[in-house]
PDB file of C-alpha atoms in Angstrom:
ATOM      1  CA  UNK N  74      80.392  53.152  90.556  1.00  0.00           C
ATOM      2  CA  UNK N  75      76.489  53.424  90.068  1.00  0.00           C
ATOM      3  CA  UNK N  76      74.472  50.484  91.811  1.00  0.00           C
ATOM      4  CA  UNK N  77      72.015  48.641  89.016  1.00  0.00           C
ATOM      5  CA  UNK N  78      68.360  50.361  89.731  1.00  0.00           C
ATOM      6  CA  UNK N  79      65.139  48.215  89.778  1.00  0.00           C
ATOM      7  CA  UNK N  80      63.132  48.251  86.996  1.00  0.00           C
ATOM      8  CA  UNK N  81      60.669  50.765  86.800  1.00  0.00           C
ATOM      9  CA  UNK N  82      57.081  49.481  86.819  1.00  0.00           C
ATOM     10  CA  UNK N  83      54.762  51.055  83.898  1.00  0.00           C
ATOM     11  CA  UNK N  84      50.714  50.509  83.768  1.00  0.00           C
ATOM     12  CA  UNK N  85      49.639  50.287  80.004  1.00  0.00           C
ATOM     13  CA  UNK N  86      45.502  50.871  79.886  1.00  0.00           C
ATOM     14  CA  UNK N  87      44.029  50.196  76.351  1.00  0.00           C
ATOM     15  CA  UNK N  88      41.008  48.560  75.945  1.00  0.00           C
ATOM     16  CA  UNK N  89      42.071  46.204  72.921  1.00  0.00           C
ATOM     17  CA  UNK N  90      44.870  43.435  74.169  1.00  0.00           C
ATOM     18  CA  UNK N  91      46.190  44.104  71.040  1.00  0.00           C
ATOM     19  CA  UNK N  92      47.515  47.165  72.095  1.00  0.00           C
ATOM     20  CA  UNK N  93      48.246  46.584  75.407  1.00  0.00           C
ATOM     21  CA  UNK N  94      50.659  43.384  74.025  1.00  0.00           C
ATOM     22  CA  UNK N  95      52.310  45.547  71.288  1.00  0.00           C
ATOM     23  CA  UNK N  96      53.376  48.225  73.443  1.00  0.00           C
ATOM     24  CA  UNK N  97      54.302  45.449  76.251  1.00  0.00           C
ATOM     25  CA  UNK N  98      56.729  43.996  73.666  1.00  0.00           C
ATOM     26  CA  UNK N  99      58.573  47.043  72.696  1.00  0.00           C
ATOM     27  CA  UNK N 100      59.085  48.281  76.889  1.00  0.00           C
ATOM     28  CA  UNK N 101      58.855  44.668  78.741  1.00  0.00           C
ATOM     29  CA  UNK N 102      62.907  44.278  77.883  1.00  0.00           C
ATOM     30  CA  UNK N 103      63.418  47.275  80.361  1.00  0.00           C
ATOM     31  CA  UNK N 104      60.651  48.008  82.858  1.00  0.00           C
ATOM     32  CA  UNK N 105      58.042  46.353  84.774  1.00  0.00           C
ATOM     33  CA  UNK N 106      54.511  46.201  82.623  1.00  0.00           C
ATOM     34  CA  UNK N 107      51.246  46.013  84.349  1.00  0.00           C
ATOM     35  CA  UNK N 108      47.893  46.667  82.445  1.00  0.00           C
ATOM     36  CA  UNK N 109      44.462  47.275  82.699  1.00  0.00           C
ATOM     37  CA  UNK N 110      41.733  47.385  79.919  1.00  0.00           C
ATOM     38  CA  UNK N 111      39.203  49.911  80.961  1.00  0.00           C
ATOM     39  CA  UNK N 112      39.454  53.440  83.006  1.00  0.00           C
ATOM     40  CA  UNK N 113      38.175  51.729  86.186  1.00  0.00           C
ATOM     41  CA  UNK N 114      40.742  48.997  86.472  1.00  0.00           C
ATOM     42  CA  UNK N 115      43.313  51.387  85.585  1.00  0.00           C
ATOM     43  CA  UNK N 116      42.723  54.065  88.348  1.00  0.00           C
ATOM     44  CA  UNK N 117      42.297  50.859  90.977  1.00  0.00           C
ATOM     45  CA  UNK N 118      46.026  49.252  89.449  1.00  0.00           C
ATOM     46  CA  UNK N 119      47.478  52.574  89.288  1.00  0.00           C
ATOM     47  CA  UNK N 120      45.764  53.293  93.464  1.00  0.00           C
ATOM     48  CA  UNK N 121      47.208  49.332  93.999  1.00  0.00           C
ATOM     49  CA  UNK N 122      50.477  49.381  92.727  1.00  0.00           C
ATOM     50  CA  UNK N 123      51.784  52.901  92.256  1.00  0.00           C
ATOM     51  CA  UNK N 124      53.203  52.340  88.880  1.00  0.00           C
ATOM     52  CA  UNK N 125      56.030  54.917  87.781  1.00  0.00           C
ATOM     53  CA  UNK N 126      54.612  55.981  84.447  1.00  0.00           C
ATOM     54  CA  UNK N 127      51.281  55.456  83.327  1.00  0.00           C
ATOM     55  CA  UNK N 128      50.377  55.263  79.271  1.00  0.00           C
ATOM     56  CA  UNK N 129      46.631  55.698  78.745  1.00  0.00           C
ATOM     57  CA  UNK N 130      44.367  55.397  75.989  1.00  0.00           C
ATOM     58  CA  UNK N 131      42.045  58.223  75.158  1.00  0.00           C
ATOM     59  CA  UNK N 132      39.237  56.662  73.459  1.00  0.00           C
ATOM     60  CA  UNK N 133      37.808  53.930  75.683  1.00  0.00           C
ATOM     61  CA  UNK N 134      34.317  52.484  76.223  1.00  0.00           C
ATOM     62  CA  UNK N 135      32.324  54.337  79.399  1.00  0.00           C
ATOM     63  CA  UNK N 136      35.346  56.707  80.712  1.00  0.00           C
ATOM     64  CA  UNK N 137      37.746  57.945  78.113  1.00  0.00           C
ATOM     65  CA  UNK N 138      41.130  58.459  78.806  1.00  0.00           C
ATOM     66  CA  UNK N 139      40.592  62.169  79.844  1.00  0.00           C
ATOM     67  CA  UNK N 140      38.255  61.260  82.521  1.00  0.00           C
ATOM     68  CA  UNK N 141      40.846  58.470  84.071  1.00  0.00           C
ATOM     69  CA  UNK N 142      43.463  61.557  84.048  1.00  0.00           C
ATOM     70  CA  UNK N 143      41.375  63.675  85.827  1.00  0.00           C
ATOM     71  CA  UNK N 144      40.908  61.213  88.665  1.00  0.00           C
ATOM     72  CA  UNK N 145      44.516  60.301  89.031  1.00  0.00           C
ATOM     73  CA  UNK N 146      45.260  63.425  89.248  1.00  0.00           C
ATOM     74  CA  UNK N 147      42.608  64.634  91.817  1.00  0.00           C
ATOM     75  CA  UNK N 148      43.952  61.684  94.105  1.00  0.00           C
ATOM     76  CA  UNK N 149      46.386  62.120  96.588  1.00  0.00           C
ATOM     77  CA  UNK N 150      47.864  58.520  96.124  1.00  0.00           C
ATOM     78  CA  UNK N 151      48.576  59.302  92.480  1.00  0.00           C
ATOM     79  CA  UNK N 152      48.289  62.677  91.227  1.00  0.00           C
ATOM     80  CA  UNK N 153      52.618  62.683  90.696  1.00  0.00           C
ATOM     81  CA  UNK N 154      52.385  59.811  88.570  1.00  0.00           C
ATOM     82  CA  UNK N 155      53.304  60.949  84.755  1.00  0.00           C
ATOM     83  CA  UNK N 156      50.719  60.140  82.225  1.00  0.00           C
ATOM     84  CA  UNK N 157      51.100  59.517  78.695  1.00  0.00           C
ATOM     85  CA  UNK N 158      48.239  59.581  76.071  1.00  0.00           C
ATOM     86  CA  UNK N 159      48.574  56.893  73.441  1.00  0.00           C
ATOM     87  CA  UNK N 160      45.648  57.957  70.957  1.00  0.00           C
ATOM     88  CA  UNK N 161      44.683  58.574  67.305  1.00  0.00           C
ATOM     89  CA  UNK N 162      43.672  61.864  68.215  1.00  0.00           C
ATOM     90  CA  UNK N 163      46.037  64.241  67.570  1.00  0.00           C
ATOM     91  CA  UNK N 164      44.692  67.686  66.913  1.00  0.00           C
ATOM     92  CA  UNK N 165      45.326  70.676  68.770  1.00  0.00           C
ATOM     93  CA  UNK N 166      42.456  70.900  70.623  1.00  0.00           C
ATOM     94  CA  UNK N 167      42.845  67.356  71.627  1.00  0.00           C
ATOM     95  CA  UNK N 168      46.319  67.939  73.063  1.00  0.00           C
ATOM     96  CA  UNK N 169      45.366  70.894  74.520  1.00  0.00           C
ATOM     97  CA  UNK N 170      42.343  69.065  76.821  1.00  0.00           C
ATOM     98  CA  UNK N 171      45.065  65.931  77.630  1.00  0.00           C
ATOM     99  CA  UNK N 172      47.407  69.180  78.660  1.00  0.00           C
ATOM    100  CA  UNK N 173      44.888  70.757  80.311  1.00  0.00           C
ATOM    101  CA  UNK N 174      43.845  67.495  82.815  1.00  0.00           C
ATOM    102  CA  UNK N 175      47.491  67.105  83.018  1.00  0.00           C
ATOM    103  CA  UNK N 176      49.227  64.949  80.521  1.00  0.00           C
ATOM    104  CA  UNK N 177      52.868  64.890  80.317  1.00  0.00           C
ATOM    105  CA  UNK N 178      53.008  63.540  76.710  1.00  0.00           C
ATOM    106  CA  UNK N 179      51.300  62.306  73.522  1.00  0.00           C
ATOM    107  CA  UNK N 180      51.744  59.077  71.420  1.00  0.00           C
ATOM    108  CA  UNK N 181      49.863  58.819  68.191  1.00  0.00           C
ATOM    109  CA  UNK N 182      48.737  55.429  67.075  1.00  0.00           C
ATOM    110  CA  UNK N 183      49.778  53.860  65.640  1.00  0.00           C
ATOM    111  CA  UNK N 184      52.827  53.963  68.136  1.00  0.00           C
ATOM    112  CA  UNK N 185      56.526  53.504  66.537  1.00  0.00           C
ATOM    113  CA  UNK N 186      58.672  51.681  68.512  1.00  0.00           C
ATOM    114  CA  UNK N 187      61.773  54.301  69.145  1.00  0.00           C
ATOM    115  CA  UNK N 188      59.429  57.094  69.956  1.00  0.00           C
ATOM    116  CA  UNK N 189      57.631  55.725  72.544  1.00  0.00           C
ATOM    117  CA  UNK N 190      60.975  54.630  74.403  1.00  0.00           C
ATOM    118  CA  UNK N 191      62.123  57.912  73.978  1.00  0.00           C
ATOM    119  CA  UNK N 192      59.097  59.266  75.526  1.00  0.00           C
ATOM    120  CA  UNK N 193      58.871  57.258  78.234  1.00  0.00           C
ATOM    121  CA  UNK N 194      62.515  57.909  79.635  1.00  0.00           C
ATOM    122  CA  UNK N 195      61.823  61.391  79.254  1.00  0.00           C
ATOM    123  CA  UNK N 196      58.478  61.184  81.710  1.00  0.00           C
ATOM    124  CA  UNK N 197      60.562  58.813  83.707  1.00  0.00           C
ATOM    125  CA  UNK N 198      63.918  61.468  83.937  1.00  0.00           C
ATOM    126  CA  UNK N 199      61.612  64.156  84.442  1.00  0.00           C
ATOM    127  CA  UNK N 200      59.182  62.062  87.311  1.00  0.00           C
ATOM    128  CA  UNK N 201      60.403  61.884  90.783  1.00  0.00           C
ATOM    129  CA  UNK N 202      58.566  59.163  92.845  1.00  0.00           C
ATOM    130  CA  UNK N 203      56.216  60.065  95.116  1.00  0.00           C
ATOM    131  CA  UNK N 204      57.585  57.594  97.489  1.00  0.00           C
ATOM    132  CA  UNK N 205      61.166  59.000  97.441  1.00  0.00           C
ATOM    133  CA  UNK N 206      60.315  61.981 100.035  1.00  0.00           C
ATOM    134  CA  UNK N 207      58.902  60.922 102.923  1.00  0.00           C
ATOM    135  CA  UNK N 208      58.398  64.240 104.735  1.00  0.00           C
ATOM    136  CA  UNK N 209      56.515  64.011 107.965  1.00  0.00           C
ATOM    137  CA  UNK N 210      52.906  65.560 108.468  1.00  0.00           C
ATOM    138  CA  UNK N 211      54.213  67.178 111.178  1.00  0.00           C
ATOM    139  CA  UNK N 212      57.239  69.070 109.044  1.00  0.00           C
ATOM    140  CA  UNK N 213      54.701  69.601 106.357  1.00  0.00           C
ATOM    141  CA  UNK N 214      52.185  71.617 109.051  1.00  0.00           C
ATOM    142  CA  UNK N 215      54.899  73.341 110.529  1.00  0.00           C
ATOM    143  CA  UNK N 216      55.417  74.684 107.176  1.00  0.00           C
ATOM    144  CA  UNK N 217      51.615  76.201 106.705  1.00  0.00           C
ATOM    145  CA  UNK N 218      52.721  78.729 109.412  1.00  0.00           C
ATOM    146  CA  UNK N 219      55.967  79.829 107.420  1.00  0.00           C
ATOM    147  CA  UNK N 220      55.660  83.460 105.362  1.00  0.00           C
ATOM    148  CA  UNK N 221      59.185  83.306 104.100  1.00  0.00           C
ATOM    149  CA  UNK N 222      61.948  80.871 103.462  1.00  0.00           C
ATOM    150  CA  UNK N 223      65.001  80.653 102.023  1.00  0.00           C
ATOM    151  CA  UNK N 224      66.816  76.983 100.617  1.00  0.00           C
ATOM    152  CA  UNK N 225      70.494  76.510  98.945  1.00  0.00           C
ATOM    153  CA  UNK N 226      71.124  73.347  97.610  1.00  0.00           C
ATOM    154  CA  UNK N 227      73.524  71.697  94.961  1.00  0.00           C
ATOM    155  CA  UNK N 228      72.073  68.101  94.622  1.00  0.00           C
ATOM    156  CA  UNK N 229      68.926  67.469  92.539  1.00  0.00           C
ATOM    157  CA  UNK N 230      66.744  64.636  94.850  1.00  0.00           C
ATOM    158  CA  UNK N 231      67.901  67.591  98.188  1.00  0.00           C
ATOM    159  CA  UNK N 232      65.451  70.609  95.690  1.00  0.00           C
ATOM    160  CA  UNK N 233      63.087  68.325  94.068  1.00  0.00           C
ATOM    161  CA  UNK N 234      62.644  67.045  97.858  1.00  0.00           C
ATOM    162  CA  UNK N 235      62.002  70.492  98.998  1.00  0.00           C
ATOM    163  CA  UNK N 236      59.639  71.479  95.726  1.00  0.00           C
ATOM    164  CA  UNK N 237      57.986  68.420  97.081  1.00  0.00           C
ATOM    165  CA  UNK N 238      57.291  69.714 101.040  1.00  0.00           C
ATOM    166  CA  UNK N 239      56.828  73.422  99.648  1.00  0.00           C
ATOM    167  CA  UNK N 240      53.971  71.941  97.012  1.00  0.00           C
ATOM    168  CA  UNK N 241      52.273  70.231 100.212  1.00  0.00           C
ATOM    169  CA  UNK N 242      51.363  73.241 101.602  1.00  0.00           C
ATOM    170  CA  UNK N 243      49.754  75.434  98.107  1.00  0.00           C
ATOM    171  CA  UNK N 244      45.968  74.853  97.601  1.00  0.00           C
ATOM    172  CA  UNK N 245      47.110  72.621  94.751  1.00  0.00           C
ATOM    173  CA  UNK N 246      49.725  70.480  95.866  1.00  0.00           C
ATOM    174  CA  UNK N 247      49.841  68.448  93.067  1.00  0.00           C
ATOM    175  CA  UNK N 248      49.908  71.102  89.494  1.00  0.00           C
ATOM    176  CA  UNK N 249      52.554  73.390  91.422  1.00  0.00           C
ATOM    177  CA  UNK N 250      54.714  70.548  92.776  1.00  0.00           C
ATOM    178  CA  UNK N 251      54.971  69.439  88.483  1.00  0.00           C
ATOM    179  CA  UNK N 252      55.687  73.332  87.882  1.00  0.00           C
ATOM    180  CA  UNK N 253      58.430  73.697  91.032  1.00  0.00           C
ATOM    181  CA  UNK N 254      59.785  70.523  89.396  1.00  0.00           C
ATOM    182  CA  UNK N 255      60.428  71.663  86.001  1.00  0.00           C
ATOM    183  CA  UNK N 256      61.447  75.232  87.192  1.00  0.00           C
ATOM    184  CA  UNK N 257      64.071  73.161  89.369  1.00  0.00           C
ATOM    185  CA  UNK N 258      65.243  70.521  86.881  1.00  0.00           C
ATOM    186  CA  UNK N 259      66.292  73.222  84.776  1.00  0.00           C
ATOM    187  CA  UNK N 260      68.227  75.604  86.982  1.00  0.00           C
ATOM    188  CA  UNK N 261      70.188  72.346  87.831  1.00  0.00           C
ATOM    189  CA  UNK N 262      70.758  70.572  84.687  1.00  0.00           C
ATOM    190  CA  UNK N 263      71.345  74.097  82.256  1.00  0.00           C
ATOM    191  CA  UNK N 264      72.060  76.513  84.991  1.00  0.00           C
ATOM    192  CA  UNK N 265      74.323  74.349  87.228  1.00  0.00           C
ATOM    193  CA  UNK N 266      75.580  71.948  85.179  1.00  0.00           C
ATOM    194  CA  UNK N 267      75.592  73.051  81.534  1.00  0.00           C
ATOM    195  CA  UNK N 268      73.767  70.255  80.140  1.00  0.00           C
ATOM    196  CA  UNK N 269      72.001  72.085  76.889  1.00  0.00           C
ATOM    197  CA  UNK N 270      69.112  70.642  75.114  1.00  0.00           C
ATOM    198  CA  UNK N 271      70.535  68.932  72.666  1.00  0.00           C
ATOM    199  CA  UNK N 272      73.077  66.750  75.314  1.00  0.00           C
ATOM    200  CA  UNK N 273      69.653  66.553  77.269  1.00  0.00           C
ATOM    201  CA  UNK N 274      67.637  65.118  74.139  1.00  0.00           C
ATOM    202  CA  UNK N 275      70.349  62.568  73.712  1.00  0.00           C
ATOM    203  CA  UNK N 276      71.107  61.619  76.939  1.00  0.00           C
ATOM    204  CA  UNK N 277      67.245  61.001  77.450  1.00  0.00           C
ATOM    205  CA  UNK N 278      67.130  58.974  74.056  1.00  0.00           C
ATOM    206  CA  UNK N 279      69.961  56.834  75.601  1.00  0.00           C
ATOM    207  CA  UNK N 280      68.343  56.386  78.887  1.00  0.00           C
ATOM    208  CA  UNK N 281      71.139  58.210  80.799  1.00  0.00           C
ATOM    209  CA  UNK N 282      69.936  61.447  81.771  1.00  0.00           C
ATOM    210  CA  UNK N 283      69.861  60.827  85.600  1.00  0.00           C
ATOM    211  CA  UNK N 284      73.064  59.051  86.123  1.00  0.00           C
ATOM    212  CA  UNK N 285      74.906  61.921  83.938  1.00  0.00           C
ATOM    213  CA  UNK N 286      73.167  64.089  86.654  1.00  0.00           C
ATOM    214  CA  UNK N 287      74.748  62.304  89.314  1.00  0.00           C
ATOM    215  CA  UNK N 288      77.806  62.287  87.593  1.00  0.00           C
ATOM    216  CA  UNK N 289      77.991  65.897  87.027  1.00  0.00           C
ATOM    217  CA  UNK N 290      77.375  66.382  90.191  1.00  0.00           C
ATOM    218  CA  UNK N 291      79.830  64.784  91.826  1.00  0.00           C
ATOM    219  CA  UNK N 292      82.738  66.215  89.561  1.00  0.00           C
ATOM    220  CA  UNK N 293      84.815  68.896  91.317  1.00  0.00           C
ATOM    221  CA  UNK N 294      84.399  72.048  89.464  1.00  0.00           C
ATOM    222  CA  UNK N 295      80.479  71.757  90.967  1.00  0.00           C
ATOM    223  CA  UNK N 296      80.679  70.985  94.486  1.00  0.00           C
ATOM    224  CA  UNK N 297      79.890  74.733  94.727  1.00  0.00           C
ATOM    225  CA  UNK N 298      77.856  75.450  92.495  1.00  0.00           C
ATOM    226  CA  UNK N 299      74.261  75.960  94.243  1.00  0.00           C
ATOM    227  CA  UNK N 300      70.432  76.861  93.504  1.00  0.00           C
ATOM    228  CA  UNK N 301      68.187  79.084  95.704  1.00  0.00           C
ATOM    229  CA  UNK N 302      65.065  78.681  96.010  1.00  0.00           C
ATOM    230  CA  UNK N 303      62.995  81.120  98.171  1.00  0.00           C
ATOM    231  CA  UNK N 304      59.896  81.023  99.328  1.00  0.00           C
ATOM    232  CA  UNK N 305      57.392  84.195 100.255  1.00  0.00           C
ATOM    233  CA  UNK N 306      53.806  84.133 101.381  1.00  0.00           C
ATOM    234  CA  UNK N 307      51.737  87.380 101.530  1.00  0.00           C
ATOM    235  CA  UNK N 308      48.327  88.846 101.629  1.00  0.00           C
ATOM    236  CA  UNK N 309      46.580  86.989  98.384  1.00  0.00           C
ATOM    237  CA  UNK N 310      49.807  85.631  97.017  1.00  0.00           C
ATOM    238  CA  UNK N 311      52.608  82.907  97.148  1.00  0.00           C
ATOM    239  CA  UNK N 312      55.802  83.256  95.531  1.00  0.00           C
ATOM    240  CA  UNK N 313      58.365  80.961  94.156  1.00  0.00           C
ATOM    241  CA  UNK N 314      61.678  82.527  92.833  1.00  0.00           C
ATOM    242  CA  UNK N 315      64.855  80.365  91.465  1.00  0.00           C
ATOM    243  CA  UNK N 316      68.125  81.399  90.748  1.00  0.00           C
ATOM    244  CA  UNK N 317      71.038  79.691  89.591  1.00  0.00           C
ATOM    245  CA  UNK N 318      74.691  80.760  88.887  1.00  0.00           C
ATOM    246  CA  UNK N 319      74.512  79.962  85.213  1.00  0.00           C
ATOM    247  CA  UNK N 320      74.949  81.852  82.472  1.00  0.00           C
ATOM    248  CA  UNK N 321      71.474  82.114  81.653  1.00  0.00           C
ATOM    249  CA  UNK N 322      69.637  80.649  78.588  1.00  0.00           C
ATOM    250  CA  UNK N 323      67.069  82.237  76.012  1.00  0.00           C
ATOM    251  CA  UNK N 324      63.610  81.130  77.449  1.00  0.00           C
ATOM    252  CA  UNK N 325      61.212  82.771  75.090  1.00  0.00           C
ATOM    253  CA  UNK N 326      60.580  79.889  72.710  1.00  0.00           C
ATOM    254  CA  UNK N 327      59.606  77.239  75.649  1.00  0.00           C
ATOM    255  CA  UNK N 328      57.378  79.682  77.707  1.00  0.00           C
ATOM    256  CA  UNK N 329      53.976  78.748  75.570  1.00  0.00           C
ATOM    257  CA  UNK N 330      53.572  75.279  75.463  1.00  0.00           C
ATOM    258  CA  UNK N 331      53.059  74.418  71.576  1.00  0.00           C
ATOM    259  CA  UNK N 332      50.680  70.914  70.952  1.00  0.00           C
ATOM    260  CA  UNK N 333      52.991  70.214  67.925  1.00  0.00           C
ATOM    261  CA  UNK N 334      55.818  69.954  70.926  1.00  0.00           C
ATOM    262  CA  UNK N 335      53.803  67.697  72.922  1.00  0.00           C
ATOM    263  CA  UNK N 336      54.969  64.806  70.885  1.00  0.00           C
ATOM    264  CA  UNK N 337      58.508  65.701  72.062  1.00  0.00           C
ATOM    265  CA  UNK N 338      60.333  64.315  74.608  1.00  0.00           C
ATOM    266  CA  UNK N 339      61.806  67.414  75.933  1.00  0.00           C
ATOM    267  CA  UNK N 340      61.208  71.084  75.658  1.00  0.00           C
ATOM    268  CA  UNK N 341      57.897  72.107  76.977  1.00  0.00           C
ATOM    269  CA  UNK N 342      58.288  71.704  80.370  1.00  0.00           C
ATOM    270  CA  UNK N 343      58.362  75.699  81.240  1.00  0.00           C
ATOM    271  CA  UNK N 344      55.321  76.357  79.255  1.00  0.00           C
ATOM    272  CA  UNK N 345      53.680  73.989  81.290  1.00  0.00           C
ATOM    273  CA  UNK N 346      54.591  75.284  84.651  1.00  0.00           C
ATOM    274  CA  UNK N 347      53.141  78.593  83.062  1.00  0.00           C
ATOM    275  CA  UNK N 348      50.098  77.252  81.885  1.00  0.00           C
ATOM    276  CA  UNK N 349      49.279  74.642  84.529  1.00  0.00           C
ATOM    277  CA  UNK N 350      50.517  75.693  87.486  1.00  0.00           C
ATOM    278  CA  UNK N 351      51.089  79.198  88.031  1.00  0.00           C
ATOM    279  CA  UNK N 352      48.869  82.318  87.525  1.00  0.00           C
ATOM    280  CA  UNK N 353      52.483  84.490  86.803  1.00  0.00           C
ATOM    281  CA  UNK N 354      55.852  83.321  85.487  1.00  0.00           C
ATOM    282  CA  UNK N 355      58.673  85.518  84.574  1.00  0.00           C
ATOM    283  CA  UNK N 356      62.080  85.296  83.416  1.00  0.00           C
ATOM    284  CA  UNK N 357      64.282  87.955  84.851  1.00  0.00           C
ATOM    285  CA  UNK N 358      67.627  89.236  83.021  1.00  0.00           C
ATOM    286  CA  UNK N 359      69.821  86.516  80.996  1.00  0.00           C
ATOM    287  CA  UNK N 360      67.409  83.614  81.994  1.00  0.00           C
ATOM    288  CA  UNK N 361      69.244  82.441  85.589  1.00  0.00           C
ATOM    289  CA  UNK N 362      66.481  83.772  87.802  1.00  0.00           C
ATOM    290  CA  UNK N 363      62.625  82.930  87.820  1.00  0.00           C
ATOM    291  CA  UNK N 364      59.827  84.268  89.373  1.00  0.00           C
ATOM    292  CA  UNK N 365      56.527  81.988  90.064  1.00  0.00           C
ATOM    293  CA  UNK N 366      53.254  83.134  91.990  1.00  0.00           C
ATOM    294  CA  UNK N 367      49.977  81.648  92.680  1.00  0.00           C
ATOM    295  CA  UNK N 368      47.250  83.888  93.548  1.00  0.00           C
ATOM    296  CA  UNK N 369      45.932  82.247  96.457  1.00  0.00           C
ATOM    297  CA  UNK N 370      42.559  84.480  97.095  1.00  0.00           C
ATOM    298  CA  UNK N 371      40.791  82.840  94.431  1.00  0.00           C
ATOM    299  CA  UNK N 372      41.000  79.757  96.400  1.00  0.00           C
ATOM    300  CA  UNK N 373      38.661  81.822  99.499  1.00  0.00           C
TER     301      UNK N 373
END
């Protein structure tokens, strides 16, 4: 039997209290709500209090809602915090910026009530603290030396924990630790344990997506059943590959990430990791094995 989990603690920044109380009353029942009213405040709450999701408003007096991304995610403290745009803008070359400084999701005002929780547990399933791994500096230096490695592991928190100490040590720790996420979240949850997008979408909707993990998990027929995820450093490149023992899945319509399927709560998670954090991503055979690479000479 599951222990209860504290609530999980969500900053809301909107520069009309309006807002800020509307959206409180349709989460406040299930998480934590904090808020700030201008882009300021909100990058000093979210540096203060390391909230687990934060939902921003674009269009804000002085620094817009873009701006406020772009410094969260240029900080250390929080650049793996999940942000959400809540804004009237939504055409495609307004998703595409909020994609582009590294927005997880779009709400458009005005914000409906069951879309917004769905949203929200789906940033929140797909979000692992960044206060869960607490790898060492030393472990994390050692690792700069390392050209090739290889890791097998079953349980989700053991690879996301290991995406986490491998991301530490890329020239941007913080776009290919979201991509080595997503890459890993869905060799487990398809590959491993044949959860397809439509259980997914539901489970997410119902705000049960991680304990069905753990459940999954722990069932018998997938104590064996393992990832690998390697690791390989040469002259002007770094390369990710993950493999599961699944029976593969069609990739093709998730590897560009559409704007019309950033109001979704799943599904565009692998076009992401293409666009945002590698420079190569490729599916090999039925869909169980993926290759990722960062050219690292354009960082000399």
């Amino acid at each position: 039997m599951f222990k209860e989990r504290p609530k999980k603690k969500i900053l809301i920044v909107d520069d009309a209290p309006e807002n800020i109380m509307i959206i409180s009353g349709i989460l406040q029942d299930d998480y934590e709500i904090i808020a700030a009213i201008n882009g300021s405040d909100a990058i000093e709450t979210a540096s203060s209090e390391k909230p687990d999701l934060i939902l921003l408003d674009v269009v804000m007096p002085e620094m817009d809602g873009y701006t406020v991304c772009g410094w969260l995610k240029a900080s250390k403290d929080t650049r793996k915090i999940p942000v959400i745009f809540v804004t009237s803008n939504n055409n495609q070359e307004d998703v595409a910026r909020g994609m582009e400084v590294g927005a997880f999701y779009y709400i458009v005002k005005p914000v409906n009530a069951k879309t917004i929780r769905a949203v929200v547990k789906a940033a929140l399933s797909s979000n692992v603290n960044q206060f869960v791994f607490r790898s060492s500096s030393q472990t994390i230096d050692l690792l700069k030396f390392a050209e090739e490695m290889i890791f097998r592991v079953r349980i989700m928190e053991d690879a996301l924990h290991i995406a986490y100490m491998l991301s530490e040590i890329c020239p941007e720790p913080s776009t290919t630790y979201t991509g080595l996420r997503e890459l890993i979240v869905n060799a487990i949850e398809h590959g491993s344990l044949k959860i397809s997008y439509r259980e997914k979408y539901n489970l997410v909707m119902q705000n049960r997506w991680e304990l069905e993990i753990e459940r999954r998990q722990a069932l018998p027929e997938n104590q064996n059943k393992y990832i690998t995820i390697s690791f390989l450093r040469k002259k002007g490149e770094i390369r990710f590959t993950i493999k599961d023992e699944g029976a593969g899945f069609n990739w093709r319509p998730y590897f560009i990430p559409d704007p019309v399927r950033a109001f979704n709560p799943i599904g565009h998670g692998i076009g992401r990791a293409k666009t945002l954090s590698f420079d190569r991503l490729e599916y090999r055979g039925i869909g169980n094995e993926v290759s990722a690479v960062i050219y690292t000479d354009k960082y000399n």
